Amino acid sequence: MNSSASGRSSVVVAELGPTNTGKTHRAIERMLEHDTGMMGLPLRLLAREVYDRVTARVGEGRVALMTGEEKRLPPRPDYWICTVEAMPLDRAVDFLAVDEIQLAAHRERGHVFTDRLLHARGRKETWFLGAETMRPMVQSLIPHVSLKRATRLSQLRYAGRRSLKSLPPRSAVVAFSADRVYELAEALRRLRGGVAVVLGALSPRTRNAQVAMYQSGEVQYLVATDAIGMGLNLDLGHVAFASLSKFDGAEQRELFPDELAQIAGRAGRHLNDGTFGTLNTLEELPPRVVTAIETHRFPAVRSLIWRNAELDFASPEALLDSLSRAPRHNAFVRVERADDFDALKDLSHLPAVRDVVTDRAGVELLWQVCQIPDFRKGLFGQHVSLLRETFLQLTAGDGVLDATWLSKQVSPLDDVSGDIHTLMDRLAAIRIWTYISHRSSWLRDAEQWQERTRHIEDALGDALHERLVERFVQRAARRSARRFVRASATPAASSDNPFAKLGALLGETGSAEGLMTEEQFVQRVVDATHEVFEVDASGNISFESQPLGRLVRGTDRRSPQVALAEPEVWTGGARRRLERRLHALARDLVTEAMGGFPAESLTGAGRSPPTRGLAYRLAEGVGLITVGEAREQWALLDEESRERLKAVGVREGRRFVYVAGALAPQALERRCMLTALFLQKPAPRGVPREPVLDAAGWNVREARAFGYELLGPVALRIDLVERLGEALRHPRGAAEVQALTRELRLEGGTRALVLRELGGAPPGTASKRRRRRRREKTPSMAPDKAGTHGPSTHTGTRPVPRRDGPESRGAQGTPKSD
């Protein structure tokens, strides 16, 4: 997957165009049509947003999240959502996509995007998404690429200069420094009562809480840096620039027109038109810039940032030389500066480091240490000192970081007091240790350190959100009575706050009384794995023994909707986040009921019509359909499609085509819950625990919906129907048939009817008839011992009707399987 050669046999698509063209949405849909997939995204925040969207479709059990500081790895993920730097390119997937590929021209990060453009490929299909400016470069580097032009879904128009006071609701003001963002947010708070704040330095937890507050309408204004420019979906009507220049890590410079367009394009989502402009403290935008932004026409990218990927680890000097190698292609420009390169150069000159770097393994470790990000963006020498100490500890003693030293670095950050700036500094610092904790071989108790750093980052994120709300949202706009408890207020013991009891029960430390804030509780729910939730047979959902919501009837059994238990007590932002998490949980429950059947990928456009049709029917049947329903499409399947279906558990049984996992006990419980929910009636008594039930009052369709088949006077659970059918089909299955019928207490006439309807004969019947005939012809012949073990002549196939005799009449009276 990670070589350009391996990509030649796969389809490569470049979908290029402006913002609000639906590129990312289409890539997600296309990925889900494949069995496996991976998406690389430019921001940790965007990766988390896409992860939430994908899990709402397929459940969390099938999706992994990989960023530098956050990893969510279910046991067997099918889809990987990553930051571009964190993409595990050694893992082969059918579909791979990289978003915002125009960042290959970024002076610091560009070399990573260029590497993905050259080498990252899916086995079957690869998509590159980005700006139209990348068209000539992509076409030059990937001659066989299929180029698609994405058109914007709505119009973007220039609205000129406005004052803060005249900004319409649903506006975003964009600045390029944290101090300027805070200044504008404070001014808007005084004018409009409340504002949400989004900066790239926020943790996903804080950013999500701020965006949710804006999206739900709790506040009508947003102040942000250019962090909103990279694909984050916001309900914006207008974007106002408070500045037209930024510090890009090397110098203060004017923004290019295409950079302005990337940010302005956040206005007007889907089919809703949007506007952009400046604050009246700036001059009007030049007409040529306005025209370029409105028509989405910009100069093409002519060169990409490149760094040699074939590194020489013979020595630090050899590594530096290989990193400094000039590109051979005139389309590439060698990366001018990168923190990891500068750190390597500084560390390789230190005698203490040189003394221990004596072999290839030592150089590789040194390079890994140099790649620890400097989230603090302070004095570079301070960061190099941290890297030096980390490396020396890893090359001494038992080769892991000293726990006492680690604790000394981490413990001071576990403090949620202080103002916004203090909390953001601590948040940046803990992100470094979160990154280090995910280098499992560097720590003795890696999981414990991962948990500790995550807990500190979460606590700091919650506290930062609280400070931002307290500072930039007026008390009247906060609806604070609907929260658990503010961090700055402690409810009286007799408080009738609806969350006081719950907060005390969960034991969070959101205040002096041990109560949590609404944001803390919501984040606990969002972060919880689906195994933590309790879902009863009626679809009621509890979290840590507290009622949270319920499943409600959707358009079919596979699409249950969710309803919060007390929607009126949540703020709008919290309500949206809880509902999104419960939607992902509902999808996990449906996937469990279907036995893990990957319906989305098998019904995709790339599959053959018989495969799509059969997969669609199996999905409609929640992993189970009759042989009659499947017969036509099953017969049309080619051998490869059959093998693919078998690999995901699809089996052709006696009466049903089914997913093997869908007949497991847990799956049957989920099936019954979804069916009862859709039919809006309780499951019949004993379903699905009892294997045999009285068929009185049941109809065939309803019985199958709950996982049972009507056979004569009884309803037999379908997993046992297929076990009996398989035993009857097997030449030596008579013993199992007898054992199963005894276990199920099927006796006498009931047993005979069940077996006859399944296409067999009651055990012993055929052999007795054969012995009787043999005695008539040769009285001295001994009875056939094999005949005492069951229906040896009729277990492999259905009985063949004859023109005379009782066997013929029995076969004709047997109902056909549908």
XYZ file of N, CA, C and O in Angstrom, residues 433-573:
564
model
N 3.064 15.041 26.718
C 3.164 13.808 27.494
C 2.119 12.784 27.052
O 2.351 11.577 27.150
N 0.998 13.258 26.542
C 0.034 12.329 25.958
C 0.649 11.643 24.743
O 0.509 10.432 24.545
N 1.346 12.414 23.924
C 2.029 11.850 22.751
C 3.062 10.820 23.189
O 3.124 9.706 22.653
N 3.879 11.158 24.163
C 4.928 10.247 24.641
C 4.312 8.979 25.227
O 4.825 7.870 25.030
N 3.190 9.125 25.936
C 2.580 7.952 26.575
C 2.115 6.919 25.559
O 1.987 5.735 25.889
N 1.872 7.349 24.320
C 1.435 6.405 23.287
C 2.609 5.717 22.598
O 2.393 4.914 21.686
N 3.825 6.011 23.014
C 4.991 5.232 22.620
C 5.167 4.136 23.661
O 5.951 4.257 24.611
N 4.404 3.082 23.493
C 4.281 2.079 24.559
C 5.607 1.488 24.998
O 5.793 1.170 26.178
N 6.565 1.328 24.084
C 7.842 0.708 24.448
C 8.715 1.633 25.285
O 9.728 1.192 25.834
N 8.336 2.881 25.409
C 9.143 3.832 26.176
C 8.771 3.866 27.655
O 9.492 4.466 28.450
N 7.658 3.280 28.013
C 7.185 3.374 29.395
C 6.909 1.981 29.947
O 6.496 1.082 29.212
N 7.120 1.826 31.228
C 6.884 0.523 31.849
C 5.390 0.231 31.961
O 4.951 -0.885 31.743
N 4.603 1.210 32.350
C 3.146 1.049 32.457
C 2.477 2.028 31.502
O 1.844 3.006 31.915
N 2.609 1.747 30.207
C 2.146 2.698 29.192
C 0.654 2.990 29.319
O 0.233 4.148 29.244
N -0.170 1.960 29.520
C -1.616 2.181 29.582
C -1.995 3.066 30.753
O -2.891 3.906 30.652
N -1.301 2.880 31.868
C -1.599 3.717 33.038
C -1.243 5.174 32.753
O -2.005 6.080 33.101
N -0.104 5.395 32.074
C 0.282 6.771 31.762
C -0.639 7.369 30.700
O -0.949 8.558 30.737
N -1.070 6.565 29.758
C -2.036 7.062 28.769
C -3.321 7.510 29.453
O -3.880 8.560 29.128
N -3.783 6.708 30.389
C -5.001 7.050 31.114
C -4.803 8.315 31.936
O -5.682 9.190 31.983
N -3.650 8.426 32.566
C -3.405 9.590 33.430
C -3.308 10.870 32.608
O -3.916 11.891 32.964
N -2.534 10.842 31.523
C -2.399 12.058 30.717
C -3.724 12.423 30.053
O -4.059 13.604 29.928
N -4.486 11.419 29.611
C -5.791 11.704 29.015
C -6.721 12.346 30.039
O -7.458 13.288 29.728
N -6.689 11.818 31.274
C -7.537 12.375 32.326
C -7.168 13.838 32.591
O -8.051 14.692 32.739
N -5.875 14.133 32.635
C -5.455 15.512 32.886
C -5.862 16.409 31.724
O -6.379 17.519 31.923
N -5.652 15.931 30.488
C -6.038 16.739 29.337
C -7.543 16.983 29.327
O -7.995 18.101 29.038
N -8.325 15.968 29.673
C -9.775 16.141 29.724
C -10.185 17.153 30.785
O -11.055 18.001 30.546
N -9.572 17.034 31.960
C -9.915 17.954 33.046
C -9.545 19.388 32.673
O -10.317 20.329 32.919
N -8.377 19.569 32.058
C -7.978 20.909 31.629
C -8.905 21.424 30.538
O -9.274 22.602 30.522
N -9.305 20.529 29.612
C -10.222 20.934 28.552
C -11.567 21.375 29.096
O -12.137 22.378 28.653
N -12.066 20.624 30.081
C -13.341 21.006 30.706
C -13.228 22.354 31.404
O -14.107 23.216 31.290
N -12.128 22.518 32.146
C -11.933 23.776 32.870
C -11.792 24.938 31.899
O -12.331 26.032 32.131
N -11.080 24.714 30.791
C -10.918 25.780 29.804
C -12.263 26.155 29.190
O -12.564 27.340 29.006
N -13.074 25.171 28.878
C -14.407 25.468 28.346
C -15.213 26.280 29.353
O -15.891 27.258 28.984
N -15.123 25.889 30.620
C -15.841 26.637 31.656
C -15.375 28.094 31.707
O -16.184 29.021 31.789
N -14.045 28.299 31.639
C -13.529 29.676 31.690
C -13.981 30.461 30.462
O -14.315 31.655 30.569
N -13.969 29.818 29.307
C -14.403 30.508 28.094
C -15.869 30.894 28.185
O -16.261 32.001 27.789
N -16.697 29.995 28.702
C -18.124 30.303 28.859
C -18.310 31.423 29.876
O -19.083 32.367 29.653
N -17.611 31.323 30.988
C -17.755 32.339 32.039
C -17.335 33.720 31.542
O -17.929 34.731 31.891
N -16.292 33.728 30.681
C -15.779 35.022 30.234
C -16.542 35.579 29.049
O -16.749 36.796 28.959
N -16.971 34.718 28.121
C -17.489 35.206 26.852
C -18.977 34.949 26.635
O -19.491 35.237 25.564
N -19.661 34.364 27.616
C -21.107 34.180 27.507
C -21.745 34.782 28.742
O -21.450 34.369 29.868
N -22.608 35.784 28.543
C -23.244 36.431 29.678
C -24.115 35.439 30.430
O -24.679 34.517 29.855
N -24.217 35.621 31.714
C -24.933 34.687 32.575
C -26.351 34.443 32.087
O -26.834 33.307 32.085
N -27.038 35.439 31.610
C -28.422 35.262 31.156
C -28.502 34.347 29.943
O -29.487 33.671 29.716
N -27.442 34.329 29.153
C -27.456 33.503 27.947
C -27.020 32.074 28.220
O -27.133 31.222 27.371
N -26.491 31.816 29.419
C -25.900 30.512 29.679
C -26.904 29.467 30.106
O -26.615 28.281 30.051
N -28.058 29.891 30.577
C -29.063 28.948 31.088
C -28.413 28.002 32.097
O -28.574 26.788 32.047
N -27.654 28.572 33.009
C -26.845 27.752 33.906
C -27.688 26.875 34.818
O -27.215 25.867 35.311
N -28.962 27.219 35.025
C -29.799 26.377 35.884
C -30.008 25.007 35.275
O -30.382 24.063 35.968
N -29.761 24.884 33.967
C -29.988 23.603 33.310
C -28.715 22.761 33.288
O -28.702 21.680 32.715
N -27.656 23.235 33.883
C -26.431 22.456 33.934
C -26.364 21.671 35.239
O -27.105 21.922 36.167
N -25.428 20.739 35.300
C -25.248 19.988 36.539
C -24.907 20.961 37.652
O -25.610 21.098 38.618
N -23.781 21.624 37.487
C -23.330 22.620 38.459
C -22.163 23.348 37.828
O -21.344 22.742 37.138
N -22.096 24.645 37.995
C -20.956 25.388 37.476
C -19.746 25.094 38.345
O -19.858 24.836 39.541
N -18.581 25.140 37.758
C -17.373 24.870 38.539
C -17.200 25.887 39.653
O -16.555 25.636 40.650
N -17.791 27.062 39.489
C -17.619 28.122 40.481
C -18.749 28.184 41.478
O -18.795 29.057 42.313
N -19.703 27.285 41.394
C -20.840 27.329 42.301
C -21.137 25.947 42.838
O -21.029 24.966 42.143
N -21.512 25.876 44.089
C -21.844 24.604 44.713
C -23.294 24.633 45.162
O -23.674 25.470 45.977
N -24.138 23.750 44.636
C -25.551 23.770 45.028
C -25.725 23.330 46.473
O -24.943 22.551 46.999
N -26.751 23.845 47.080
C -27.044 23.450 48.456
C -27.430 21.993 48.499
O -27.862 21.404 47.517
N -27.306 21.401 49.674
C -27.608 19.972 49.820
C -29.039 19.664 49.436
O -29.351 18.578 48.969
N -29.920 20.637 49.627
C -31.336 20.402 49.316
C -31.695 20.818 47.895
O -32.852 20.908 47.549
N -30.655 21.084 47.070
C -30.917 21.560 45.708
C -31.803 20.583 44.954
O -31.662 19.376 45.060
N -32.754 21.148 44.161
C -33.581 20.289 43.319
C -33.040 20.249 41.891
O -33.729 19.883 40.957
N -31.770 20.667 41.725
C -31.103 20.546 40.426
C -31.259 19.110 39.938
O -30.921 18.176 40.662
N -31.782 18.891 38.737
C -32.042 17.505 38.289
C -30.796 16.662 38.173
O -30.868 15.448 38.103
N -29.603 17.306 38.157
C -28.375 16.533 37.997
C -27.600 16.388 39.300
O -26.560 15.734 39.328
N -28.067 17.007 40.363
C -27.302 16.971 41.604
C -27.103 15.547 42.099
O -25.998 15.135 42.447
N -28.188 14.777 42.103
C -28.098 13.395 42.573
C -27.196 12.558 41.674
O -26.366 11.790 42.132
N -27.365 12.755 40.367
C -26.555 11.997 39.418
C -25.089 12.367 39.549
O -24.207 11.511 39.555
N -24.802 13.667 39.657
C -23.413 14.094 39.790
C -22.774 13.527 41.035
O -21.635 13.074 41.018
N -23.524 13.519 42.140
C -22.981 12.964 43.380
C -22.741 11.469 43.244
O -21.740 10.929 43.713
N -23.658 10.782 42.581
C -23.539 9.339 42.424
C -22.315 8.974 41.600
O -21.591 8.031 41.906
N -22.064 9.744 40.524
C -20.940 9.417 39.657
C -19.606 9.856 40.255
O -18.558 9.442 39.784
N -19.656 10.726 41.257
C -18.456 11.016 42.024
C -17.406 11.819 41.304
O -16.224 11.691 41.562
N -17.796 12.671 40.355
C -16.815 13.494 39.674
C -16.413 14.656 40.576
O -17.089 15.012 41.529
N -15.305 15.289 40.234
C -14.778 16.362 41.065
C -14.944 17.699 40.371
O -13.999 18.426 40.160
N -16.147 17.989 39.960
C -16.397 19.246 39.276
C -16.531 20.413 40.228
O -16.473 21.551 39.815
N -16.704 20.181 41.515
C -16.819 21.258 42.478
C -16.386 20.744 43.831
O -16.021 19.590 44.000
N -16.467 21.631 44.799
C -16.042 21.257 46.148
C -16.886 20.133 46.717
O -16.459 19.400 47.590
N -18.096 19.977 46.251
C -18.976 18.929 46.752
C -18.853 17.634 45.964
O -19.597 16.692 46.184
N -17.927 17.594 44.993
C -17.755 16.370 44.208
C -18.744 16.232 43.073
O -18.902 15.155 42.516
N -19.464 17.337 42.714
C -20.419 17.277 41.618
C -19.723 17.656 40.321
O -18.760 18.401 40.313
N -20.247 17.136 39.222
C -19.641 17.415 37.923
C -20.443 18.455 37.168
O -21.611 18.703 37.456
N -19.794 19.040 36.180
C -20.496 19.952 35.298
C -21.206 19.146 34.220
O -20.913 17.970 33.999
N -22.110 19.817 33.533
C -22.788 19.165 32.415
C -21.783 18.701 31.371
O -21.867 17.584 30.841
N -20.788 19.560 31.073
C -19.804 19.214 30.052
C -19.008 17.973 30.451
O -18.697 17.115 29.609
N -18.667 17.854 31.732
C -17.904 16.691 32.179
C -18.719 15.408 32.009
O -18.199 14.386 31.556
N -19.989 15.472 32.380
C -20.815 14.278 32.248
C -21.003 13.905 30.779
O -20.885 12.740 30.391
N -21.294 14.895 29.946
C -21.489 14.620 28.516
C -20.231 14.005 27.920
O -20.295 13.054 27.140
N -19.076 14.514 28.313
C -17.840 13.962 27.759
C -17.619 12.527 28.225
O -17.092 11.701 27.483
N -18.015 12.222 29.450
C -17.932 10.827 29.920
C -18.759 9.913 29.020
O -18.328 8.818 28.660
N -19.939 10.382 28.654
C -20.801 9.579 27.786
C -20.179 9.446 26.397
O -20.136 8.353 25.819
N -19.673 10.554 25.867
C -19.094 10.544 24.519
C -17.882 9.622 24.465
O -17.665 8.898 23.485
N -17.081 9.612 25.511
C -15.850 8.818 25.523
C -16.087 7.347 25.843
O -15.205 6.517 25.625
N -17.249 7.007 26.368
C -17.494 5.629 26.801
C -17.595 4.687 25.610
O -18.142 5.040 24.567
N -17.060 3.488 25.762
C -17.236 2.458 24.736
C -18.647 1.898 24.837
O -19.312 2.010 25.870
N -19.112 1.253 23.760
C -20.521 0.852 23.742
C -20.821 -0.250 24.754
O -21.963 -0.434 25.149
N -19.786 -0.969 25.231
C -20.035 -2.004 26.227
C -20.469 -1.422 27.571
O -21.097 -2.112 28.379
N -20.149 -0.159 27.812
C -20.464 0.466 29.104
C -21.963 0.760 29.231
O -22.520 0.750 30.325
N -22.633 0.993 28.109
C -24.057 1.339 28.157
C -24.892 0.100 28.457
O -24.550 -1.011 28.040
N -25.973 0.307 29.155
C -26.905 -0.782 29.466
C -28.172 -0.563 28.632
O -28.789 0.500 28.699
N -28.521 -1.569 27.832
C -29.696 -1.473 26.962
C -30.603 -2.655 27.272
O -30.200 -3.811 27.127
N -31.834 -2.364 27.720
C -32.726 -3.465 28.077
C -33.555 -3.903 26.874
O -33.431 -3.361 25.769
N -34.411 -4.888 27.083
C -35.176 -5.478 25.984
C -36.169 -4.500 25.366
O -36.635 -4.714 24.254
N -36.487 -3.426 26.073
C -37.411 -2.421 25.532
C -36.690 -1.271 24.843
O -37.333 -0.336 24.377
N -35.349 -1.322 24.809
C -34.579 -0.273 24.157
C -34.243 0.900 25.049
O -33.764 1.932 24.564
N -34.458 0.769 26.369
C -34.084 1.835 27.286
C -32.571 1.806 27.505
O -31.991 0.743 27.743
N -31.942 2.969 27.433
C -30.490 3.076 27.520
C -30.120 3.746 28.837
O -30.624 4.823 29.162
N -29.227 3.096 29.586
C -28.720 3.669 30.834
C -27.209 3.789 30.744
O -26.548 3.019 30.031
N -26.685 4.748 31.460
C -25.239 4.954 31.540
C -24.856 4.985 33.007
O -25.322 5.835 33.753
N -24.057 4.005 33.412
C -23.666 3.872 34.815
C -24.904 3.882 35.713
O -24.994 4.630 36.680
N -25.879 3.071 35.321
C -27.132 2.824 36.058
C -28.099 3.994 36.052
O -29.141 3.933 36.709
N -27.788 5.047 35.294
C -28.698 6.190 35.237
C -29.397 6.240 33.880
O -28.745 6.126 32.844
N -30.737 6.393 33.846
C -31.450 6.487 32.562
C -30.911 7.645 31.724
O -30.757 8.761 32.218
N -30.597 7.368 30.476
C -30.029 8.383 29.589
C -30.936 8.639 28.388
O -31.099 9.771 27.949
N -31.536 7.609 27.840
C -32.383 7.776 26.660
C -33.046 6.462 26.306
O -33.011 5.496 27.074
N -33.611 6.413 25.125
C -34.263 5.185 24.673
C -34.238 5.148 23.150
O -34.162 6.187 22.492
N -34.319 3.949 22.621
C -34.479 3.780 21.189
C -35.961 3.933 20.837
O -36.825 3.475 21.587
N -36.244 4.568 19.725
C -37.620 4.721 19.269
C -37.716 4.238 17.828
O -36.722 4.107 17.127
N -38.916 3.968 17.383
C -39.162 3.365 16.073
C -38.632 4.240 14.946
O -38.867 5.439 14.899
N -37.903 3.612 14.011
C -37.436 4.304 12.816
C -38.158 3.802 11.584
O -39.220 3.182 11.669
N -37.575 4.034 10.427
C -38.227 3.631 9.177
C -38.205 2.119 8.991
O -39.037 1.570 8.271
N -37.243 1.442 9.608
C -37.192 -0.023 9.572
C -36.410 -0.482 10.797
O -35.969 0.330 11.608
N -36.239 -1.795 10.906
C -35.561 -2.318 12.103
C -34.110 -1.895 12.186
O -33.541 -1.847 13.270
N -33.490 -1.610 11.054
C -32.077 -1.247 11.046
C -31.838 0.225 11.337
O -30.691 0.652 11.431
N -32.896 1.003 11.468
C -32.739 2.452 11.612
C -33.472 2.994 12.827
O -34.284 3.928 12.705
N -33.234 2.428 14.005
C -33.911 2.994 15.174
C -33.407 4.411 15.454
O -32.246 4.720 15.204
N -34.288 5.251 15.918
C -33.919 6.602 16.316
C -33.700 6.630 17.825
O -33.982 5.656 18.526
N -33.173 7.741 18.317
C -32.909 7.854 19.754
C -33.637 9.064 20.316
O -33.855 10.057 19.620
N -34.027 8.954 21.568
C -34.663 10.064 22.276
C -34.059 10.130 23.664
O -33.967 9.106 24.360
N -33.618 11.309 24.060
C -33.068 11.478 25.397
C -34.178 11.348 26.430
O -35.333 11.693 26.181
N -33.804 10.847 27.614
C -34.799 10.616 28.652
C -35.422 11.930 29.120
O -36.621 12.010 29.348
N -34.591 12.983 29.271
C -35.093 14.288 29.711
C -34.482 15.368 28.823
O -33.581 16.098 29.247
N -34.938 15.497 27.599
C -34.288 16.429 26.676
C -34.329 17.881 27.139
O -33.440 18.667 26.819
N -35.351 18.220 27.902
C -35.514 19.623 28.286
C -34.488 20.100 29.306
O -34.294 21.307 29.484
N -33.793 19.172 29.975
C -32.868 19.615 31.014
C -31.452 19.819 30.478
O -30.589 20.297 31.201
N -31.213 19.478 29.224
C -29.880 19.647 28.660
C -29.798 20.951 27.870
O -30.749 21.344 27.214
N -28.642 21.575 27.897
C -28.410 22.693 26.990
C -28.326 22.143 25.581
O -28.059 20.960 25.358
N -28.532 23.026 24.594
C -28.591 22.569 23.210
C -27.339 21.850 22.765
O -27.399 20.816 22.097
N -26.168 22.387 23.117
C -24.914 21.752 22.706
C -24.757 20.372 23.299
O -24.357 19.421 22.614
